[in-house]
Short mmCIF file of N, CA, C and O in Angstrom, two decimals:
data_model
loop_
_atom_site.label_atom_id
_atom_site.label_comp_id
_atom_site.label_asym_id
_atom_site.label_seq_id
_atom_site.Cartn_x
_atom_site.Cartn_y
_atom_site.Cartn_z
N MET A 442 18.99 -14.97 -13.76
CA MET A 442 18.47 -14.43 -15.00
C MET A 442 17.83 -13.08 -14.73
O MET A 442 16.96 -12.96 -13.87
N ASP A 443 18.26 -12.05 -15.42
CA ASP A 443 17.64 -10.75 -15.28
C ASP A 443 16.33 -10.72 -16.06
O ASP A 443 16.22 -11.27 -17.14
N ILE A 444 15.34 -10.04 -15.49
CA ILE A 444 14.08 -9.86 -16.18
C ILE A 444 13.86 -8.38 -16.39
O ILE A 444 14.48 -7.54 -15.73
N SER A 445 12.96 -8.06 -17.29
CA SER A 445 12.70 -6.65 -17.57
C SER A 445 11.74 -6.08 -16.53
O SER A 445 11.01 -6.81 -15.85
N GLU A 446 11.71 -4.77 -16.44
CA GLU A 446 10.78 -4.10 -15.54
C GLU A 446 9.34 -4.43 -15.95
O GLU A 446 8.48 -4.64 -15.11
N ALA A 447 9.07 -4.48 -17.26
CA ALA A 447 7.72 -4.79 -17.74
C ALA A 447 7.28 -6.18 -17.31
O ALA A 447 6.12 -6.38 -16.91
N MET A 448 8.18 -7.16 -17.39
CA MET A 448 7.84 -8.51 -16.96
C MET A 448 7.56 -8.56 -15.47
O MET A 448 6.59 -9.19 -15.02
N ALA A 449 8.40 -7.89 -14.69
CA ALA A 449 8.20 -7.86 -13.24
C ALA A 449 6.89 -7.18 -12.90
O ALA A 449 6.12 -7.66 -12.06
N SER A 450 6.62 -6.07 -13.55
CA SER A 450 5.39 -5.33 -13.31
C SER A 450 4.16 -6.18 -13.60
O SER A 450 3.21 -6.22 -12.81
N ALA A 451 4.17 -6.88 -14.72
CA ALA A 451 3.03 -7.72 -15.09
C ALA A 451 2.78 -8.81 -14.05
O ALA A 451 1.65 -9.02 -13.61
N LEU A 452 3.83 -9.49 -13.65
CA LEU A 452 3.69 -10.58 -12.69
C LEU A 452 3.25 -10.07 -11.32
O LEU A 452 2.32 -10.61 -10.70
N LEU A 453 3.90 -9.05 -10.83
CA LEU A 453 3.60 -8.55 -9.50
C LEU A 453 2.21 -7.92 -9.44
O LEU A 453 1.47 -8.13 -8.48
N CYS A 454 1.83 -7.16 -10.45
CA CYS A 454 0.51 -6.53 -10.47
C CYS A 454 -0.58 -7.61 -10.51
O CYS A 454 -1.57 -7.53 -9.77
N ALA A 455 -0.40 -8.61 -11.34
CA ALA A 455 -1.39 -9.69 -11.42
C ALA A 455 -1.51 -10.41 -10.09
O ALA A 455 -2.62 -10.77 -9.66
N SER A 456 -0.40 -10.60 -9.40
CA SER A 456 -0.45 -11.32 -8.12
C SER A 456 -1.19 -10.52 -7.05
O SER A 456 -1.67 -11.08 -6.08
N LEU A 457 -1.28 -9.20 -7.23
CA LEU A 457 -2.02 -8.35 -6.29
C LEU A 457 -3.48 -8.16 -6.70
O LEU A 457 -4.23 -7.50 -6.00
N GLY A 458 -3.84 -8.69 -7.85
CA GLY A 458 -5.19 -8.48 -8.35
C GLY A 458 -5.41 -7.08 -8.86
O GLY A 458 -6.54 -6.59 -8.92
N GLY A 459 -4.32 -6.42 -9.26
CA GLY A 459 -4.41 -5.05 -9.74
C GLY A 459 -4.64 -4.95 -11.24
O GLY A 459 -4.58 -5.94 -11.96
N GLU A 460 -4.87 -3.74 -11.68
CA GLU A 460 -5.00 -3.44 -13.10
C GLU A 460 -3.73 -2.75 -13.55
O GLU A 460 -3.25 -1.83 -12.89
N GLN A 461 -3.20 -3.18 -14.69
CA GLN A 461 -1.94 -2.63 -15.21
C GLN A 461 -2.14 -1.43 -16.12
O GLN A 461 -3.17 -1.30 -16.77
N GLU A 462 -1.10 -0.60 -16.14
CA GLU A 462 -1.00 0.50 -17.09
C GLU A 462 -2.27 1.35 -17.12
O GLU A 462 -2.93 1.48 -18.14
N ILE A 463 -2.60 1.94 -15.98
CA ILE A 463 -3.80 2.77 -15.86
C ILE A 463 -3.46 4.22 -16.23
O ILE A 463 -2.57 4.83 -15.65
N ARG A 464 -4.19 4.72 -17.20
CA ARG A 464 -4.01 6.10 -17.66
C ARG A 464 -4.88 7.02 -16.82
O ARG A 464 -6.03 6.71 -16.52
N TYR A 465 -4.33 8.17 -16.44
CA TYR A 465 -5.11 9.16 -15.71
C TYR A 465 -4.72 10.55 -16.18
O TYR A 465 -3.61 10.79 -16.66
N ASP A 466 -5.67 11.47 -16.06
CA ASP A 466 -5.44 12.85 -16.48
C ASP A 466 -4.58 13.57 -15.46
O ASP A 466 -4.71 13.36 -14.25
N PHE A 467 -3.70 14.41 -15.99
CA PHE A 467 -2.82 15.21 -15.16
C PHE A 467 -2.66 16.55 -15.86
O PHE A 467 -1.89 16.68 -16.81
N GLY A 468 -3.42 17.53 -15.39
CA GLY A 468 -3.39 18.83 -16.05
C GLY A 468 -3.93 18.70 -17.46
O GLY A 468 -4.96 18.09 -17.70
N ASP A 469 -3.21 19.26 -18.42
CA ASP A 469 -3.62 19.19 -19.82
C ASP A 469 -3.08 17.94 -20.50
O ASP A 469 -3.20 17.80 -21.71
N SER A 470 -2.48 17.06 -19.74
CA SER A 470 -1.86 15.87 -20.28
C SER A 470 -2.38 14.64 -19.52
O SER A 470 -3.42 14.68 -18.89
N TYR A 471 -1.63 13.58 -19.61
CA TYR A 471 -1.98 12.36 -18.87
C TYR A 471 -0.70 11.64 -18.49
O TYR A 471 0.36 11.90 -19.03
N ASN A 472 -0.82 10.74 -17.56
CA ASN A 472 0.27 9.85 -17.16
C ASN A 472 -0.26 8.43 -17.11
O ASN A 472 -1.48 8.22 -17.16
N ILE A 473 0.63 7.47 -16.96
CA ILE A 473 0.25 6.07 -16.84
C ILE A 473 0.99 5.49 -15.64
O ILE A 473 2.20 5.65 -15.52
N ILE A 474 0.23 4.86 -14.75
CA ILE A 474 0.82 4.22 -13.57
C ILE A 474 0.89 2.72 -13.84
O ILE A 474 0.03 2.16 -14.51
N ASP A 475 1.93 2.07 -13.33
CA ASP A 475 2.14 0.64 -13.60
C ASP A 475 1.00 -0.24 -13.13
O ASP A 475 0.61 -1.18 -13.82
N CYS A 476 0.45 0.04 -11.95
CA CYS A 476 -0.54 -0.87 -11.37
C CYS A 476 -1.42 -0.11 -10.38
O CYS A 476 -0.93 0.72 -9.62
N VAL A 477 -2.71 -0.42 -10.40
CA VAL A 477 -3.64 0.15 -9.43
C VAL A 477 -4.42 -1.00 -8.80
O VAL A 477 -5.00 -1.83 -9.51
N THR A 478 -4.41 -1.04 -7.47
CA THR A 478 -5.20 -2.02 -6.73
C THR A 478 -6.34 -1.26 -6.03
O THR A 478 -6.48 -0.05 -6.22
N GLU A 479 -7.07 -1.94 -5.20
CA GLU A 479 -8.15 -1.28 -4.45
C GLU A 479 -7.62 -0.22 -3.49
O GLU A 479 -8.36 0.67 -3.10
N THR A 480 -6.35 -0.33 -3.14
CA THR A 480 -5.81 0.57 -2.12
C THR A 480 -4.58 1.38 -2.54
O THR A 480 -4.25 2.36 -1.87
N HIS A 481 -3.89 0.97 -3.60
CA HIS A 481 -2.60 1.58 -3.92
C HIS A 481 -2.42 1.93 -5.40
O HIS A 481 -2.92 1.23 -6.28
N ALA A 482 -1.64 2.98 -5.61
CA ALA A 482 -1.09 3.32 -6.92
C ALA A 482 0.36 2.87 -6.86
O ALA A 482 1.13 3.36 -6.03
N ILE A 483 0.74 1.90 -7.71
CA ILE A 483 2.03 1.24 -7.57
C ILE A 483 2.89 1.43 -8.81
O ILE A 483 2.43 1.25 -9.94
N GLU A 484 4.14 1.77 -8.57
CA GLU A 484 5.16 1.81 -9.62
C GLU A 484 6.19 0.74 -9.31
O GLU A 484 6.51 0.49 -8.15
N PHE A 485 6.69 0.10 -10.34
CA PHE A 485 7.75 -0.88 -10.22
C PHE A 485 8.98 -0.34 -10.91
O PHE A 485 8.88 0.31 -11.96
N GLY A 486 10.14 -0.58 -10.34
CA GLY A 486 11.38 -0.15 -10.96
C GLY A 486 12.50 -1.09 -10.60
O GLY A 486 12.50 -1.71 -9.53
N LEU A 487 13.45 -1.22 -11.50
CA LEU A 487 14.63 -2.02 -11.22
C LEU A 487 15.52 -1.24 -10.25
O LEU A 487 15.40 -0.03 -10.12
N ASP A 488 16.41 -1.94 -9.58
CA ASP A 488 17.27 -1.26 -8.59
C ASP A 488 18.39 -0.51 -9.30
O ASP A 488 19.56 -0.81 -9.18
N LYS A 489 17.97 0.50 -10.03
CA LYS A 489 18.89 1.36 -10.78
C LYS A 489 18.51 2.81 -10.49
O LYS A 489 17.38 3.10 -10.12
N ALA A 490 19.45 3.70 -10.70
CA ALA A 490 19.20 5.12 -10.43
C ALA A 490 18.01 5.65 -11.23
O ALA A 490 17.29 6.53 -10.76
N SER A 491 17.76 5.10 -12.40
CA SER A 491 16.64 5.57 -13.22
C SER A 491 15.29 5.32 -12.57
O SER A 491 14.28 5.90 -12.98
N SER A 492 15.24 4.50 -11.53
CA SER A 492 13.97 4.22 -10.85
C SER A 492 13.59 5.28 -9.84
O SER A 492 12.54 5.20 -9.21
N ARG A 493 14.42 6.29 -9.69
CA ARG A 493 14.08 7.37 -8.74
C ARG A 493 12.76 8.03 -9.10
O ARG A 493 12.02 8.46 -8.23
N ASP A 494 12.46 8.11 -10.38
CA ASP A 494 11.21 8.75 -10.79
C ASP A 494 9.98 7.94 -10.40
O ASP A 494 8.87 8.45 -10.39
N SER A 495 10.15 6.67 -10.04
CA SER A 495 9.01 5.84 -9.64
C SER A 495 8.29 6.43 -8.43
O SER A 495 7.07 6.31 -8.31
N PHE A 496 9.03 7.08 -7.55
CA PHE A 496 8.43 7.66 -6.35
C PHE A 496 7.53 8.83 -6.70
O PHE A 496 6.43 8.97 -6.16
N VAL A 497 7.98 9.66 -7.62
CA VAL A 497 7.16 10.79 -8.06
C VAL A 497 5.93 10.27 -8.78
O VAL A 497 4.81 10.73 -8.53
N GLN A 498 6.10 9.29 -9.65
CA GLN A 498 4.97 8.75 -10.40
C GLN A 498 3.92 8.16 -9.47
O GLN A 498 2.72 8.39 -9.64
N ALA A 499 4.32 7.38 -8.48
CA ALA A 499 3.37 6.77 -7.54
C ALA A 499 2.67 7.84 -6.71
O ALA A 499 1.45 7.78 -6.51
N TRP A 500 3.41 8.82 -6.24
CA TRP A 500 2.83 9.87 -5.41
C TRP A 500 1.82 10.70 -6.20
O TRP A 500 0.70 10.94 -5.74
N VAL A 501 2.18 11.12 -7.41
CA VAL A 501 1.27 11.92 -8.23
C VAL A 501 0.02 11.12 -8.59
O VAL A 501 -1.10 11.61 -8.49
N ALA A 502 0.20 9.87 -8.99
CA ALA A 502 -0.95 9.04 -9.36
C ALA A 502 -1.90 8.86 -8.19
O ALA A 502 -3.12 8.90 -8.35
N SER A 503 -1.34 8.68 -6.99
CA SER A 503 -2.19 8.46 -5.82
C SER A 503 -3.08 9.66 -5.53
O SER A 503 -4.13 9.52 -4.89
N ARG A 504 -2.69 10.82 -6.01
CA ARG A 504 -3.46 12.03 -5.76
C ARG A 504 -4.34 12.45 -6.93
O ARG A 504 -5.18 13.33 -6.78
N HIS A 505 -4.15 11.84 -8.10
CA HIS A 505 -4.91 12.26 -9.28
C HIS A 505 -5.83 11.19 -9.85
O HIS A 505 -6.62 11.48 -10.73
N ILE A 506 -5.75 9.98 -9.36
CA ILE A 506 -6.69 8.95 -9.80
C ILE A 506 -7.87 9.00 -8.83
O ILE A 506 -7.70 8.76 -7.64
N PRO A 507 -9.05 9.34 -9.34
CA PRO A 507 -10.21 9.42 -8.46
C PRO A 507 -10.50 8.06 -7.82
O PRO A 507 -10.65 7.06 -8.53
N HIS A 508 -10.54 8.01 -6.52
CA HIS A 508 -10.77 6.76 -5.83
C HIS A 508 -11.24 7.06 -4.41
O HIS A 508 -10.77 8.01 -3.79
N ASP A 509 -12.17 6.27 -3.91
CA ASP A 509 -12.65 6.44 -2.55
C ASP A 509 -12.50 5.14 -1.80
O ASP A 509 -13.14 4.16 -2.17
N PRO A 510 -11.65 5.05 -0.78
CA PRO A 510 -10.80 6.12 -0.26
C PRO A 510 -9.64 6.41 -1.22
O PRO A 510 -9.36 5.60 -2.10
N PRO A 511 -8.96 7.52 -1.02
CA PRO A 511 -7.82 7.85 -1.89
C PRO A 511 -6.77 6.74 -1.88
O PRO A 511 -6.56 6.07 -0.86
N LEU A 512 -6.13 6.57 -3.02
CA LEU A 512 -5.08 5.56 -3.15
C LEU A 512 -3.84 5.99 -2.38
O LEU A 512 -3.57 7.18 -2.22
N LYS A 513 -3.08 5.00 -1.94
CA LYS A 513 -1.80 5.26 -1.28
C LYS A 513 -0.68 4.96 -2.29
O LYS A 513 -0.78 4.01 -3.06
N PRO A 514 0.39 5.75 -2.27
CA PRO A 514 1.51 5.47 -3.18
C PRO A 514 2.35 4.31 -2.68
O PRO A 514 2.55 4.15 -1.47
N MET A 515 2.84 3.50 -3.61
CA MET A 515 3.70 2.37 -3.27
C MET A 515 4.71 2.17 -4.40
O MET A 515 4.39 2.36 -5.57
N VAL A 516 5.93 1.81 -4.02
CA VAL A 516 6.97 1.50 -5.01
C VAL A 516 7.57 0.14 -4.67
O VAL A 516 7.92 -0.12 -3.51
N TYR A 517 7.66 -0.69 -5.69
CA TYR A 517 8.37 -1.97 -5.55
C TYR A 517 9.65 -1.87 -6.36
O TYR A 517 9.61 -1.60 -7.55
N ILE A 518 10.76 -2.07 -5.69
CA ILE A 518 12.06 -2.10 -6.35
C ILE A 518 12.38 -3.56 -6.63
O ILE A 518 12.44 -4.37 -5.70
N VAL A 519 12.54 -3.88 -7.88
CA VAL A 519 12.87 -5.25 -8.27
C VAL A 519 14.39 -5.33 -8.32
O VAL A 519 15.04 -4.72 -9.17
N GLY A 520 14.94 -6.06 -7.36
CA GLY A 520 16.38 -6.10 -7.18
C GLY A 520 17.09 -7.17 -7.98
O GLY A 520 16.55 -8.25 -8.21
N ARG A 521 18.29 -6.84 -8.37
CA ARG A 521 19.15 -7.79 -9.09
C ARG A 521 19.98 -8.63 -8.13
O ARG A 521 20.61 -9.58 -8.53
N PHE A 522 19.95 -8.27 -6.86
CA PHE A 522 20.78 -8.93 -5.86
C PHE A 522 19.91 -9.37 -4.68
O PHE A 522 18.85 -8.80 -4.45
N ALA A 523 20.36 -10.36 -3.93
CA ALA A 523 19.59 -10.86 -2.80
C ALA A 523 19.33 -9.77 -1.76
O ALA A 523 18.30 -9.76 -1.11
N GLU A 524 20.25 -8.86 -1.61
CA GLU A 524 20.10 -7.75 -0.67
C GLU A 524 20.26 -6.44 -1.45
O GLU A 524 21.00 -6.38 -2.43
N PRO A 525 19.57 -5.38 -1.01
CA PRO A 525 19.71 -4.11 -1.70
C PRO A 525 21.14 -3.62 -1.69
O PRO A 525 21.80 -3.67 -0.65
N GLY A 526 21.62 -3.16 -2.82
CA GLY A 526 22.94 -2.54 -2.89
C GLY A 526 22.84 -1.06 -2.56
O GLY A 526 21.86 -0.61 -1.95
N LYS A 527 23.81 -0.30 -3.00
CA LYS A 527 23.86 1.14 -2.70
C LYS A 527 22.61 1.86 -3.20
O LYS A 527 21.96 2.58 -2.45
N ILE A 528 22.23 1.65 -4.44
CA ILE A 528 21.07 2.36 -5.00
C ILE A 528 19.78 1.85 -4.39
O ILE A 528 18.90 2.63 -4.02
N GLY A 529 19.65 0.53 -4.25
CA GLY A 529 18.44 -0.03 -3.63
C GLY A 529 18.24 0.51 -2.23
O GLY A 529 17.12 0.87 -1.83
N THR A 530 19.31 0.58 -1.45
CA THR A 530 19.24 1.10 -0.08
C THR A 530 18.83 2.57 -0.09
O THR A 530 18.00 3.00 0.72
N GLU A 531 19.37 3.33 -1.03
CA GLU A 531 19.02 4.74 -1.15
C GLU A 531 17.53 4.90 -1.48
O GLU A 531 16.83 5.73 -0.88
N LEU A 532 17.03 4.11 -2.41
CA LEU A 532 15.63 4.21 -2.82
C LEU A 532 14.70 3.84 -1.67
O LEU A 532 13.69 4.51 -1.44
N ILE A 533 15.03 2.80 -0.94
CA ILE A 533 14.21 2.38 0.20
C ILE A 533 14.19 3.48 1.26
O ILE A 533 13.13 3.82 1.80
N ALA A 534 15.33 4.04 1.57
CA ALA A 534 15.41 5.11 2.57
C ALA A 534 14.58 6.32 2.15
O ALA A 534 13.87 6.91 2.96
N PHE A 535 14.66 6.68 0.88
CA PHE A 535 13.88 7.82 0.38
C PHE A 535 12.39 7.56 0.53
O PHE A 535 11.65 8.40 1.04
N GLY A 536 11.94 6.40 0.09
CA GLY A 536 10.52 6.07 0.19
C GLY A 536 10.03 6.10 1.61
O GLY A 536 9.00 6.70 1.93
N ASN A 537 10.77 5.46 2.50
CA ASN A 537 10.38 5.42 3.91
C ASN A 537 10.33 6.81 4.53
O ASN A 537 9.44 7.13 5.31
N ALA A 538 11.28 7.65 4.16
CA ALA A 538 11.34 9.00 4.72
C ALA A 538 10.19 9.88 4.23
O ALA A 538 9.83 10.86 4.89
N HIS A 539 9.61 9.54 3.09
CA HIS A 539 8.55 10.37 2.51
C HIS A 539 7.18 9.71 2.55
O HIS A 539 6.26 10.12 1.85
N GLY A 540 7.03 8.69 3.37
CA GLY A 540 5.72 8.08 3.56
C GLY A 540 5.20 7.28 2.38
O GLY A 540 4.00 7.11 2.24
N ILE A 541 6.11 6.81 1.54
CA ILE A 541 5.72 5.99 0.39
C ILE A 541 6.12 4.55 0.71
O ILE A 541 7.31 4.27 0.93
N GLU A 542 5.13 3.67 0.78
CA GLU A 542 5.46 2.27 1.05
C GLU A 542 6.44 1.80 0.00
O GLU A 542 6.20 1.94 -1.20
N THR A 543 7.56 1.26 0.45
CA THR A 543 8.63 0.86 -0.47
C THR A 543 9.10 -0.54 -0.11
O THR A 543 9.36 -0.83 1.06
N TYR A 544 9.21 -1.37 -1.12
CA TYR A 544 9.63 -2.76 -0.93
C TYR A 544 10.75 -3.09 -1.90
O TYR A 544 10.80 -2.58 -3.01
N TYR A 545 11.61 -3.97 -1.46
CA TYR A 545 12.68 -4.50 -2.30
C TYR A 545 12.37 -5.97 -2.51
O TYR A 545 12.17 -6.72 -1.55
N HIS A 546 12.27 -6.38 -3.74
CA HIS A 546 11.94 -7.77 -4.05
C HIS A 546 13.00 -8.33 -4.99
O HIS A 546 13.13 -7.87 -6.11
N TRP A 547 13.74 -9.28 -4.50
CA TRP A 547 14.80 -9.90 -5.28
C TRP A 547 14.18 -10.66 -6.44
O TRP A 547 13.34 -11.53 -6.26
N GLN A 548 14.60 -10.33 -7.65
CA GLN A 548 13.95 -10.91 -8.83
C GLN A 548 14.11 -12.42 -8.95
O GLN A 548 13.30 -13.08 -9.57
N ALA A 549 15.13 -13.00 -8.32
CA ALA A 549 15.29 -14.45 -8.38
C ALA A 549 14.15 -15.16 -7.65
O ALA A 549 13.87 -16.31 -7.92
N ARG A 550 13.49 -14.45 -6.74
CA ARG A 550 12.35 -15.01 -6.02
C ARG A 550 11.04 -14.48 -6.58
O ARG A 550 10.02 -14.49 -5.91
N LEU A 551 11.07 -14.00 -7.80
CA LEU A 551 9.91 -13.34 -8.37
C LEU A 551 8.85 -14.36 -8.77
O LEU A 551 8.85 -14.91 -9.86
N ASP A 552 7.99 -14.63 -7.85
CA ASP A 552 6.83 -15.47 -8.12
C ASP A 552 5.73 -14.99 -7.19
O ASP A 552 5.99 -14.33 -6.18
N PRO A 553 4.46 -15.26 -7.50
CA PRO A 553 3.37 -14.70 -6.70
C PRO A 553 3.42 -15.06 -5.23
O PRO A 553 3.14 -14.22 -4.38
N GLU A 554 3.80 -16.27 -4.88
CA GLU A 554 3.84 -16.65 -3.46
C GLU A 554 4.92 -15.89 -2.70
O GLU A 554 4.68 -15.41 -1.60
N ALA A 555 6.10 -15.76 -3.27
CA ALA A 555 7.16 -15.02 -2.62
C ALA A 555 6.77 -13.56 -2.48
O ALA A 555 7.05 -12.92 -1.47
N PHE A 556 6.09 -13.03 -3.49
CA PHE A 556 5.65 -11.64 -3.46
C PHE A 556 4.67 -11.42 -2.31
O PHE A 556 4.80 -10.48 -1.53
N ARG A 557 3.71 -12.30 -2.15
CA ARG A 557 2.71 -12.17 -1.10
C ARG A 557 3.35 -12.23 0.29
O ARG A 557 2.87 -11.60 1.22
N GLU A 558 4.43 -12.98 0.44
CA GLU A 558 5.11 -13.06 1.72
C GLU A 558 5.63 -11.69 2.17
O GLU A 558 5.76 -11.42 3.35
N ASN A 559 5.94 -10.81 1.21
CA ASN A 559 6.52 -9.53 1.52
C ASN A 559 5.48 -8.43 1.69
O ASN A 559 5.82 -7.30 1.98
N GLU A 560 4.20 -8.73 1.50
CA GLU A 560 3.18 -7.72 1.63
C GLU A 560 2.96 -7.35 3.09
O GLU A 560 3.17 -8.15 3.99
N ARG A 561 2.50 -6.13 3.30
CA ARG A 561 2.13 -5.72 4.66
C ARG A 561 0.66 -5.96 4.84
O ARG A 561 -0.13 -5.87 4.01
#
């Protein structure tokens, strides 16, 4: 069963004890990050090309949300397949190459206990 990005975000953020949909100022405007924990600014995205912007959102939020110590950017890719496909593999490689913690979480195992198993 496919789930929406919003459903995945709600479940995963809650399992981390984070706060969802945090608004922060960015220049003369604002942005909203999916989840903020004590240590990370987190974006969630499905394993689709449209999730490429999740990396920019997490990186920018980590630098503009006032926090001591500064937040680290993190991206969780919610996968439709047990293993990352072409796009999932590309997203993971990009995150790793740019110092953004990146995880692939198969949505069929989307529950708080399975999520915690994948944490660093």
